XYZ file of C-alpha atoms in Angstrom:
741
model
C -0.105 -0.138 0.111
C 1.106 3.479 -0.906
C 0.646 5.834 2.290
C 0.902 9.660 2.433
C 0.716 11.664 5.546
C 0.174 15.033 5.194
C 3.337 16.612 7.053
C 4.287 19.203 4.692
C 3.037 21.529 2.118
C 2.740 19.555 -1.338
C 4.843 20.617 -4.288
C 4.018 20.680 -7.836
C 1.938 17.798 -8.934
C 0.343 16.204 -11.973
C -2.654 17.869 -11.249
C -0.732 21.492 -11.976
C 0.515 19.975 -15.312
C -3.105 19.246 -16.151
C -2.074 17.173 -19.290
C -5.386 15.555 -19.875
C -7.417 18.915 -19.236
C -9.765 17.245 -17.097
C -9.177 18.273 -13.366
C -11.473 21.322 -12.473
C -13.266 21.051 -15.763
C -17.223 21.189 -15.181
C -17.765 17.918 -16.489
C -21.309 16.096 -16.440
C -22.149 13.542 -13.387
C -20.411 9.937 -14.046
C -23.628 8.425 -12.815
C -26.052 11.224 -14.185
C -27.521 8.941 -16.948
C -28.300 6.014 -14.512
C -30.292 8.937 -12.347
C -32.086 10.610 -15.041
C -33.195 7.536 -16.387
C -34.246 5.876 -13.212
C -31.629 2.797 -13.070
C -29.625 4.171 -10.269
C -30.948 1.730 -7.395
C -31.366 3.497 -4.204
C -31.523 1.673 -1.043
C -35.183 0.894 -0.727
C -35.354 -0.242 -4.436
C -33.010 -3.395 -3.843
C -34.255 -6.897 -3.857
C -36.956 -5.952 -6.219
C -38.985 -8.840 -7.424
C -37.761 -11.027 -4.655
C -39.991 -12.238 -1.967
C -39.894 -9.638 0.865
C -41.514 -8.492 4.038
C -42.148 -4.988 5.239
C -41.808 -2.909 8.405
C -43.680 -0.092 9.904
C -42.599 1.683 13.055
C -44.752 2.134 16.093
C -44.649 5.549 17.530
C -45.050 6.265 21.502
C -47.798 8.987 21.493
C -46.621 10.918 24.539
C -43.402 13.329 25.226
C -41.966 11.801 28.287
C -42.413 8.573 30.414
C -41.870 5.093 31.563
C -43.312 2.244 29.397
C -45.053 0.025 31.801
C -46.096 -2.733 29.242
C -46.682 -3.203 25.608
C -49.513 -5.165 24.120
C -48.791 -6.707 20.579
C -51.271 -9.433 20.666
C -53.769 -7.524 18.326
C -51.050 -6.733 15.851
C -49.534 -10.366 15.968
C -53.098 -11.676 15.009
C -54.047 -9.367 12.129
C -53.881 -10.518 8.561
C -50.395 -10.750 6.846
C -48.257 -9.849 10.158
C -45.055 -11.925 10.319
C -43.978 -10.663 13.787
C -44.008 -7.437 16.082
C -40.824 -6.532 17.811
C -40.608 -4.548 20.904
C -38.556 -4.578 23.927
C -35.798 -2.458 25.533
C -33.297 -2.541 22.730
C -35.343 -0.763 20.248
C -33.686 2.425 19.051
C -34.996 5.771 20.196
C -33.645 7.763 17.040
C -30.731 7.760 14.853
C -27.264 7.174 16.295
C -24.839 10.251 16.593
C -21.959 10.235 13.931
C -19.336 8.322 14.655
C -20.588 7.177 17.968
C -20.147 3.270 18.488
C -23.937 2.780 18.662
C -27.510 4.434 18.713
C -29.352 4.844 22.087
C -32.182 2.357 23.126
C -35.231 2.959 24.743
C -34.610 1.050 27.801
C -38.187 1.077 28.928
C -38.722 4.791 28.610
C -40.081 7.440 26.271
C -37.791 10.171 25.654
C -39.478 12.167 23.048
C -42.713 12.263 21.359
C -43.409 9.895 18.581
C -40.140 7.795 19.629
C -40.062 4.403 18.263
C -41.865 1.857 20.655
C -41.989 -1.450 18.359
C -41.776 -2.482 14.594
C -44.323 -4.468 12.932
C -43.087 -6.950 10.241
C -45.972 -7.830 7.512
C -46.397 -9.445 4.097
C -47.173 -6.071 2.745
C -46.633 -2.302 3.607
C -50.171 -2.004 3.938
C -50.653 -4.733 6.453
C -47.847 -3.390 8.641
C -49.167 -0.035 8.679
C -52.672 -1.472 9.564
C -51.103 -3.549 12.473
C -48.803 -0.947 13.884
C -52.229 0.986 15.022
C -53.221 -2.167 17.021
C -50.250 -2.158 19.118
C -51.020 -0.378 22.541
C -48.910 0.420 25.674
C -49.527 1.564 29.054
C -47.486 4.526 30.267
C -46.178 6.336 33.686
C -46.120 9.891 32.266
C -43.167 11.995 33.232
C -42.713 15.634 33.466
C -41.154 17.038 30.284
C -38.833 19.581 29.184
C -39.495 21.212 26.049
C -38.555 24.941 25.687
C -34.941 26.043 25.391
C -35.446 29.215 26.674
C -36.537 27.790 30.153
C -33.186 26.474 30.670
C -34.525 23.900 32.919
C -31.271 21.500 32.957
C -28.028 22.948 31.833
C -24.937 21.001 31.249
C -21.650 20.946 29.495
C -21.181 19.300 26.067
C -19.022 16.896 24.991
C -15.834 18.079 23.004
C -17.894 17.140 19.796
C -17.377 18.629 17.308
C -14.984 21.071 18.847
C -13.934 22.066 22.369
C -16.926 23.577 23.702
C -14.964 26.513 25.487
C -12.349 28.604 24.239
C -10.881 31.433 25.998
C -8.113 33.768 25.675
C -7.168 36.565 28.012
C -9.792 38.326 30.105
C -12.737 39.138 28.066
C -14.857 40.610 30.644
C -12.349 43.109 31.896
C -11.842 43.931 28.593
C -15.348 44.539 27.454
C -15.966 46.881 30.729
C -13.029 48.888 29.417
C -13.896 48.996 26.034
C -14.843 52.473 24.304
C -17.833 50.979 22.178
C -19.755 47.698 23.889
C -21.787 45.899 21.616
C -24.260 43.101 23.488
C -27.036 41.412 21.719
C -28.846 38.105 21.587
C -29.871 36.237 18.504
C -31.856 33.215 18.427
C -32.535 30.315 15.601
C -35.263 27.557 15.625
C -34.732 23.947 15.312
C -34.096 23.053 11.673
C -34.062 19.542 9.843
C -32.315 18.192 7.116
C -35.331 17.161 5.037
C -33.502 15.156 2.471
C -35.447 14.213 -0.619
C -34.792 10.457 -0.115
C -36.257 9.278 3.353
C -34.339 7.195 5.615
C -34.836 3.869 4.332
C -33.053 0.103 4.460
C -33.482 -3.180 3.042
C -31.824 -6.048 5.188
C -31.190 -9.846 4.201
C -30.292 -12.134 6.610
C -28.434 -15.487 5.301
C -28.387 -17.307 8.736
C -24.940 -16.390 9.387
C -24.232 -12.968 7.303
C -26.213 -9.827 7.376
C -26.337 -7.737 4.130
C -27.863 -4.132 4.527
C -28.784 -1.810 1.474
C -29.199 1.501 3.572
C -29.081 5.302 2.838
C -25.755 6.128 4.781
C -23.033 8.879 4.622
C -20.197 7.249 6.557
C -20.101 3.457 6.033
C -16.806 2.757 8.355
C -18.890 3.567 11.319
C -22.405 2.987 10.081
C -21.750 -0.803 9.723
C -20.416 -1.044 13.353
C -23.743 1.038 14.398
C -25.860 -1.753 12.518
C -23.666 -4.721 14.036
C -24.119 -3.336 17.613
C -27.727 -2.648 17.164
C -28.431 -6.502 16.328
C -25.550 -7.781 18.351
C -23.648 -9.288 15.710
C -19.706 -9.010 15.190
C -18.855 -6.436 12.475
C -17.263 -9.001 10.223
C -20.756 -10.319 9.699
C -22.333 -7.470 8.236
C -21.903 -5.879 4.855
C -23.420 -2.578 4.173
C -24.143 -0.867 0.492
C -24.998 2.783 -0.019
C -24.072 3.177 -3.678
C -26.753 5.922 -4.128
C -28.083 8.393 -1.526
C -30.847 10.922 -2.190
C -29.197 13.453 0.323
C -28.048 13.359 3.549
C -27.010 16.616 4.980
C -25.714 15.255 7.975
C -28.795 13.259 9.122
C -27.336 10.348 7.588
C -23.926 10.456 9.205
C -25.256 7.999 11.949
C -27.654 5.128 10.834
C -31.320 6.062 11.018
C -33.150 3.420 13.348
C -34.761 2.031 9.812
C -31.313 0.093 9.406
C -31.309 -1.721 12.436
C -34.997 -2.267 12.576
C -34.687 -4.049 8.940
C -32.041 -6.121 10.173
C -34.055 -7.077 13.400
C -36.809 -7.946 11.185
C -34.890 -9.945 8.467
C -33.150 -11.888 11.414
C -36.713 -12.498 13.121
C -38.921 -13.526 10.059
C -36.180 -15.311 7.989
C -36.908 -13.370 4.819
C -35.548 -9.898 3.670
C -37.430 -6.738 5.353
C -37.863 -3.284 3.725
C -38.231 -0.290 5.847
C -39.000 3.374 4.635
C -39.790 5.776 7.496
C -42.630 7.959 6.651
C -41.884 11.558 6.195
C -43.391 12.484 9.490
C -41.183 9.716 11.199
C -38.128 10.983 9.430
C -38.868 14.314 10.975
C -39.617 12.665 14.311
C -37.682 9.474 14.801
C -34.313 10.654 13.209
C -32.211 13.784 14.128
C -32.702 17.566 13.978
C -30.564 20.578 14.474
C -30.771 22.192 17.690
C -32.184 25.523 18.890
C -29.391 28.251 19.762
C -29.788 31.326 21.754
C -26.618 33.189 21.018
C -25.371 36.183 22.852
C -22.587 38.052 20.877
C -20.354 40.634 22.345
C -17.864 43.178 20.692
C -15.859 45.553 22.598
C -14.219 48.240 20.056
C -12.569 51.431 19.457
C -14.788 54.323 18.276
C -12.749 54.353 15.040
C -13.802 50.601 14.734
C -11.002 48.392 15.884
C -12.431 45.249 17.729
C -10.377 44.709 20.914
C -12.372 41.782 22.527
C -15.088 39.390 21.522
C -17.269 36.886 22.886
C -19.828 34.313 21.368
C -21.910 32.254 24.030
C -24.441 29.959 22.742
C -27.209 27.871 24.507
C -28.006 25.101 22.381
C -30.102 21.654 22.935
C -30.032 17.971 23.068
C -31.760 15.330 24.581
C -30.688 13.096 27.451
C -27.433 11.127 27.215
C -26.190 13.232 24.105
C -23.205 15.197 24.363
C -23.244 16.387 20.684
C -23.825 20.126 20.582
C -24.604 22.809 17.731
C -21.014 24.646 17.371
C -22.349 27.870 16.764
C -18.855 29.383 17.476
C -17.032 27.076 15.166
C -15.902 29.798 12.712
C -15.762 32.635 15.685
C -12.759 30.851 17.036
C -10.812 32.051 13.881
C -12.612 34.503 11.976
C -12.885 37.494 14.330
C -10.149 39.433 15.882
C -10.056 40.526 19.406
C -7.025 39.689 22.023
C -9.296 38.968 24.755
C -12.098 36.446 23.803
C -14.678 33.823 24.995
C -16.206 31.308 22.614
C -18.700 29.105 24.704
C -21.405 26.487 24.403
C -23.767 25.122 26.801
C -26.458 22.314 26.471
C -30.026 22.942 27.298
C -31.362 19.375 28.052
C -34.758 19.056 26.574
C -37.325 15.875 26.350
C -37.469 16.399 22.313
C -35.722 14.433 19.507
C -32.015 14.323 19.634
C -30.193 16.937 17.936
C -27.099 16.271 15.834
C -24.971 17.256 12.579
C -27.086 19.105 9.745
C -25.483 20.668 6.891
C -22.479 23.278 8.030
C -23.096 22.433 11.811
C -22.178 25.470 13.752
C -21.702 28.017 10.845
C -24.983 27.761 9.432
C -26.433 28.939 12.679
C -23.569 30.822 14.288
C -22.944 33.151 11.496
C -26.653 34.048 11.280
C -25.881 36.017 14.660
C -22.120 36.855 14.271
C -22.548 38.375 10.818
C -25.639 40.307 11.601
C -24.059 41.365 15.005
C -21.068 42.892 12.756
C -23.430 44.669 10.460
C -25.169 46.238 13.507
C -21.727 47.089 15.023
C -20.715 48.743 11.804
C -24.244 50.558 11.416
C -23.747 51.959 15.395
C -20.229 53.319 14.270
C -20.977 54.779 11.184
C -18.716 52.687 9.229
C -19.535 50.416 5.951
C -19.569 46.603 6.866
C -16.934 46.048 4.217
C -14.836 48.658 5.920
C -15.235 47.299 9.277
C -14.055 43.947 8.040
C -11.123 45.196 6.300
C -9.673 47.197 9.306
C -10.180 43.861 11.582
C -8.852 41.250 9.513
C -6.385 39.170 11.404
C -3.196 38.144 10.194
C -3.023 35.031 12.111
C -5.645 32.670 13.826
C -6.435 35.296 16.716
C -7.360 32.106 18.891
C -3.746 30.634 19.160
C -1.737 32.600 16.752
C -1.551 29.741 14.317
C -0.724 30.874 10.666
C -3.456 30.448 7.921
C -2.728 28.106 5.385
C -4.177 30.428 3.093
C -7.129 33.154 3.701
C -8.582 34.746 0.709
C -11.620 36.315 2.883
C -10.909 40.066 1.917
C -10.343 38.827 -1.921
C -13.645 37.268 -1.886
C -15.338 40.485 0.010
C -13.560 42.613 -2.737
C -14.377 40.648 -5.645
C -18.090 40.425 -4.639
C -18.468 44.016 -3.903
C -17.246 45.168 -7.335
C -19.576 42.320 -9.026
C -22.563 43.322 -6.947
C -22.271 46.961 -7.245
C -21.784 47.638 -3.298
C -21.159 51.064 -3.975
C -24.949 51.766 -4.774
C -26.197 50.225 -1.410
C -28.380 52.876 0.156
C -26.376 54.789 2.857
C -29.501 55.261 5.152
C -31.823 52.350 5.833
C -35.234 52.767 4.065
C -34.418 55.480 1.421
C -34.795 53.362 -1.542
C -38.381 52.646 -2.704
C -40.403 51.404 -5.687
C -43.871 51.734 -5.064
C -44.914 49.305 -2.242
C -41.095 47.935 -2.186
C -38.384 48.799 0.188
C -35.109 47.926 -1.415
C -31.886 46.920 0.551
C -28.489 45.456 0.240
C -26.590 43.327 2.765
C -23.506 41.392 2.926
C -21.697 38.754 5.313
C -18.452 36.690 5.215
C -18.427 32.946 5.055
C -16.081 30.699 6.504
C -15.828 26.808 6.954
C -13.007 24.987 8.882
C -11.291 22.314 6.641
C -10.551 18.878 7.542
C -8.555 16.029 5.781
C -9.487 12.873 7.110
C -8.248 9.228 6.848
C -9.314 7.576 3.642
C -8.083 4.841 1.064
C -8.843 3.748 -2.410
C -7.944 1.096 -4.910
C -7.032 1.362 -8.639
C -7.067 -1.491 -10.770
C -5.775 -1.281 -14.315
C -7.102 -3.995 -16.697
C -4.964 -5.329 -19.382
C -6.514 -3.239 -22.144
C -5.638 -0.185 -19.773
C -8.695 0.693 -18.411
C -8.923 1.717 -14.756
C -11.406 1.117 -12.022
C -11.323 3.206 -8.719
C -12.765 1.467 -5.748
C -13.581 3.085 -2.167
C -16.288 2.761 0.384
C -16.615 6.532 -0.281
C -20.209 7.528 -0.581
C -21.840 10.076 -2.879
C -24.569 12.200 -1.392
C -25.480 13.972 -4.469
C -22.429 15.947 -4.417
C -20.452 14.456 -7.402
C -18.061 12.102 -5.919
C -18.344 9.651 -8.465
C -17.606 12.286 -11.186
C -14.471 13.861 -9.135
C -12.630 10.826 -8.289
C -13.061 9.856 -12.080
C -11.682 13.008 -12.952
C -8.699 12.711 -10.404
C -7.846 9.285 -11.703
C -8.135 10.173 -15.406
C -5.985 13.032 -15.032
C -3.214 11.551 -13.031
C -3.158 8.171 -15.437
C -3.361 10.086 -18.806
C -6.882 8.529 -19.417
C -9.808 9.830 -21.351
C -12.698 10.128 -18.706
C -14.837 7.170 -20.435
C -11.845 4.956 -19.640
C -12.334 5.252 -16.026
C -15.026 3.384 -13.854
C -15.728 4.146 -10.318
C -17.382 1.800 -7.620
C -18.421 3.326 -4.456
C -20.689 2.805 -1.341
C -19.583 -0.797 -0.078
C -18.063 -2.001 2.979
C -16.315 -4.834 0.983
C -14.262 -1.894 -0.747
C -11.160 -0.004 0.762
C -12.164 2.035 3.788
C -12.726 5.615 3.040
C -13.637 8.777 4.808
C -17.163 8.934 3.935
C -19.147 11.954 3.204
C -19.549 14.509 5.677
C -18.244 17.760 6.855
C -16.903 19.005 3.465
C -14.094 16.416 3.833
C -15.333 13.991 1.295
C -14.025 15.233 -1.800
C -10.470 16.152 -0.610
C -10.005 13.059 1.521
C -11.493 10.652 -0.761
C -9.743 12.207 -3.813
C -6.439 12.351 -2.005
C -6.498 8.531 -1.765
C -7.171 8.136 -5.245
C -4.516 10.433 -6.015
C -1.890 8.437 -3.778
C -3.168 5.268 -5.382
C -2.535 6.863 -9.025
C 0.914 7.972 -7.777
C 1.591 4.062 -6.978
C 0.042 2.923 -10.365
C 2.411 5.480 -12.178
C 5.594 4.200 -10.004
C 4.513 0.559 -11.071
C 4.195 1.565 -14.890
C 7.812 3.239 -14.818
C 9.313 0.509 -12.947
C 7.971 -1.936 -15.869
C 9.232 0.483 -18.350
C 12.707 1.037 -16.574
C 12.649 4.749 -16.002
C 12.059 7.343 -13.358
C 8.522 7.959 -12.589
C 9.046 11.837 -12.468
C 10.276 11.762 -16.339
C 7.163 9.599 -17.353
C 4.279 11.499 -19.298
C 0.574 9.975 -19.127
C -1.743 10.727 -21.794
C -4.430 9.523 -23.791
C -3.731 5.965 -22.600
C -0.040 5.981 -23.461
C 3.074 6.390 -21.495
C 5.861 8.692 -22.875
C 9.352 8.305 -21.744
C 12.289 9.469 -23.438
C 11.571 9.110 -27.391
C 9.118 6.263 -26.769
C 5.349 6.401 -26.671
C 3.790 3.076 -25.500
C 0.149 1.976 -24.899
C -0.771 0.833 -21.668
C -1.787 -2.420 -23.073
C 1.496 -3.095 -24.403
C 3.205 -2.181 -20.974
C 0.559 -4.516 -19.112
C 1.269 -7.458 -21.504
C -2.015 -9.205 -20.494
C -1.714 -8.668 -16.972
C -3.869 -6.673 -14.475
C -2.364 -4.009 -11.792
C -4.030 -3.351 -8.688
C -2.418 -0.776 -6.227
C -3.827 0.698 -2.806
C -3.453 4.333 -1.804
C -4.099 5.923 1.808
C -4.079 9.510 2.971
C -3.803 10.623 6.621
C -3.701 13.886 8.090
C -0.487 14.846 9.588
C 1.756 18.102 10.705
C 0.358 20.401 8.384
C -2.909 19.966 10.070
C -1.591 20.953 13.339
C 0.947 23.683 12.048
C -1.509 25.708 10.225
C -5.147 26.678 10.413
C -7.018 25.543 7.511
C -10.525 26.970 6.430
C -12.232 27.980 3.297
C -13.673 31.341 3.040
C -16.190 33.261 1.039
C -18.421 36.114 0.964
C -22.419 36.456 0.172
C -24.111 39.804 -1.250
C -28.144 39.797 -1.172
C -30.425 42.393 -2.698
C -33.975 42.241 -1.056
C -37.428 44.001 -1.353
C -39.667 44.440 1.470
C -43.280 44.948 0.941
C -44.499 47.599 3.587
C -48.159 46.526 3.461
C -47.651 42.719 3.825
C -44.067 42.625 5.102
C -43.437 39.939 2.320
C -39.446 39.773 1.635
C -38.427 38.799 -1.644
C -34.788 38.176 -2.284
C -34.008 39.807 -5.721
C -30.209 38.831 -6.282
C -27.872 36.631 -4.463
C -24.227 36.499 -5.048
C -21.584 34.095 -3.339
C -17.743 34.277 -4.041
C -15.761 31.599 -2.533
C -12.176 30.390 -2.275
C -11.892 26.546 -1.427
C -8.294 25.793 -2.765
C -8.507 23.753 -6.087
C -11.636 23.494 -7.598
C -11.875 19.632 -8.873
C -15.015 20.285 -10.936
C -16.526 23.843 -11.408
C -19.868 22.353 -12.356
C -20.375 20.418 -9.375
C -18.907 22.823 -6.904
C -21.174 25.508 -8.284
C -24.022 23.229 -7.835
C -23.019 22.892 -4.231
C -22.922 26.775 -3.718
C -26.639 26.945 -5.416
C -27.789 24.464 -2.699
C -26.092 26.244 0.071
C -27.559 29.823 -1.314
C -31.137 28.246 -1.380
C -30.914 26.885 2.011
C -29.360 30.146 3.454
C -32.911 31.885 1.818
C -34.861 29.055 4.020
C -33.054 29.580 6.986
C -33.458 33.615 6.713
C -36.950 33.822 5.691
C -38.938 30.399 6.130
C -37.481 27.576 7.971
C -38.584 26.873 11.641
C -39.102 23.198 12.973
C -41.856 24.135 15.629
C -42.004 22.146 18.919
C -45.117 22.208 21.016
C -43.752 23.381 24.499
C -46.560 21.619 26.212
C -45.445 17.967 25.075
C -42.441 18.053 22.601
C -44.597 17.133 19.583
C -43.001 18.636 16.215
C -46.022 20.296 14.938
C -44.945 20.808 11.266
C -43.241 17.411 10.745
C -43.496 17.003 6.956
C -42.930 18.990 3.833
C -46.667 20.149 3.719
C -45.937 22.512 6.648
C -42.302 22.700 7.198
C -41.379 25.434 4.873
C -38.301 25.268 2.337
C -37.891 27.317 -0.530
C -39.562 26.958 -3.753
C -38.818 28.164 -7.309
C -40.827 31.413 -6.654
C -38.680 32.188 -3.527
C -35.355 31.778 -5.568
C -33.902 34.547 -7.866
C -31.143 34.163 -10.427
C -28.213 32.910 -8.263
C -24.718 34.010 -8.989
C -21.543 31.992 -8.071
C -17.874 32.873 -8.307
C -15.227 30.575 -7.207
C -11.725 32.375 -6.904
C -8.476 30.556 -8.257
C -6.547 29.321 -5.334
C -4.188 26.702 -4.209
C -3.789 25.474 -0.526
C -0.866 23.425 -0.614
C -1.125 22.613 3.350
C -4.516 21.142 3.052
C -4.157 18.043 1.071
C -2.261 16.605 -1.965
C -5.095 17.846 -4.330
C -4.288 21.634 -2.897
C -7.920 21.784 -2.332
C -10.311 22.479 0.508
C -14.128 21.928 1.266
C -16.736 23.732 -0.415
C -20.253 22.118 0.120
C -20.801 23.709 3.363
C -19.210 27.131 2.968
C -22.083 28.330 0.685
C -24.619 28.181 3.557
C -22.674 29.856 6.005
C -23.718 33.623 6.336
C -26.234 33.639 3.504
C -29.200 34.469 5.973
C -27.406 37.187 7.530
C -26.551 38.571 4.344
C -30.528 38.621 3.574
C -31.210 39.895 7.361
C -28.802 42.701 6.760
C -30.527 43.733 3.567
C -33.698 43.546 5.239
C -32.641 46.107 7.590
C -31.022 48.314 4.752
C -34.292 48.300 3.285
C -36.422 48.999 6.076
C -34.436 50.205 9.231
C -35.889 47.172 11.031
C -33.520 44.777 13.138
C -34.919 41.180 13.694
C -32.681 39.109 15.698
C -35.233 36.009 15.780
C -34.839 33.801 12.926
C -36.455 33.365 10.508
C -37.589 36.906 9.655
C -41.114 36.275 8.765
C -43.889 38.853 7.752
C -45.051 39.065 11.283
C -41.942 40.256 12.887
C -41.314 42.979 10.232
C -44.798 44.523 10.020
C -44.716 44.866 13.853
C -41.748 47.344 13.461
C -42.121 49.122 10.332
C -42.555 52.699 11.116
C -46.193 54.099 10.547
C -45.044 56.595 7.682
C -44.192 53.678 5.540
C -47.628 52.621 6.157
C -49.496 55.562 5.518
C -47.448 56.487 2.480
C -48.137 53.036 1.043
């Protein structure tokens, strides 16, 4: 195996030579034809035509209590029912990412509509019908459902960051500051609401379990399934070749994976379970609510001297994960004296976990709005305030940045968007009933390189196949890995195949945290280097002098087709990437800037986003088409967080009131303007052998704040409680606006 540990910055590589002209190019999706023709087999579609059974989850109709007894007799005698599975080992929700196993109910109800039992029947309809026949006797307990009540407060685990980061004496510095800014911002709970619901098919062969499920991190997901059913992980194989979106909600297994497996092991035939949309909302995971206090101490000229970002967020009992709203605050904002801290407010609602850009997506709704407010109070342009407060090193620990093009993104965006035309005074630009304004925000996303491996096989005819257990959650992983292999090996794209999503393949990083393309792609890069070394060895030349192009090796005055070098023999190599010293010695992140123009109706309070621009810098862009598509998704989701999305939890019992896509509002075509994305040229040689960084989650970070800042510029109304809905604006619009309309 060829192994590369990222201990030093990468030099020039074959990707820089770009001999094939493939890397970075916006090529079409490798698996696109399969998806648009319906031939890509998603989890629930496996074993089509076979004799399978179906499962349906029985939910508990209370918010908190002890389970005294469960009566399954009526359900078991219903037509078509094969088994009803209940007991303490039923999962109560999804597993936390990278946890050894999901939590079980252990005789308790921890949240409303928590799984209580699973009905396995010959048809979906029979299982659903019988689920209503299961009854239980409960001993109700007092529940805690309101984050603002702060009934139980506890310290989080160090997942996904240290919960408290301090430097100097913030309180002293803040008390002495010439200008003191102190405001609180709130964000509601959100749901990932992926297009494909959590779904699984399981087959038990008496000794081995095969599961097809919608999962993001196969290496830990297969262990979670094994733990849930009491098998050694060597007895379980997991497939996830196509995933219809995850956004973090599938980093840990959904309960369906274990339920389908238990069903198959119980009834002796394959079992399919797809959670209903309502159960996806109520039995998997969600993003926690936040209450964020942001404080800046500054000089009258606008120099920030101290900074604090303190977050209350939620989770259920036994869960140490927290929404890390200060994850970018640690390095993005200056201040010699600083405090970034998080506290869990324990509630008896569905567990909270990672959703796209955990931390930045909520935290920058607060901090980027706060910076806009501070600029307004000081009478300084928001961009000028950022310019004068740009740190030269990580302000938390003085670590040098591997690269940081934040100001370049801001300057490029300001020029393209026409920032100079922004109304200098809020509420002064009007078109009939509509008030017009502009806003902006910074964007950042910490970069991670994860351990990952990949295999490349070159067949005797010179065709290459890339194999890794990496997943593609719709981001373009198949295509990017194909491009990297083709560019490195000098092959046309159509001569490279990619196999993903199977735990029988080399272990991969999985998809999450914007580390997927960089980590899995780097393992393909390392494997390709090993393949090149083998080809050079067979030609008895130095690998550095070898040029590979169009399926030929060129060395000296010879141009030899791969098939001639291989002489009827296949070559298989394995590559592995691991993070190293560059991760410790530099601070790595992707950066960007968002610019929004909105129109707010003075009669209805309706907000329309008229223009939205994102400028990003994320190292080498591997595929401009897929990267731009990821940014579009982030922008659209940012519109949702700014104006629409709110998972409403009934504070009387923990019921998620709007638990489907009929009531949980997300942006539709009419809400989304023409989107503009610009990706700047950059190479971060400390980040990975690809010199790239994550971009998938960068594009959501700060979008909502840019829209909220534009709303203020349009109306003069500051809303600190997201989403910025019509009722929150109407109550604050000045009377003269209303009478003028």
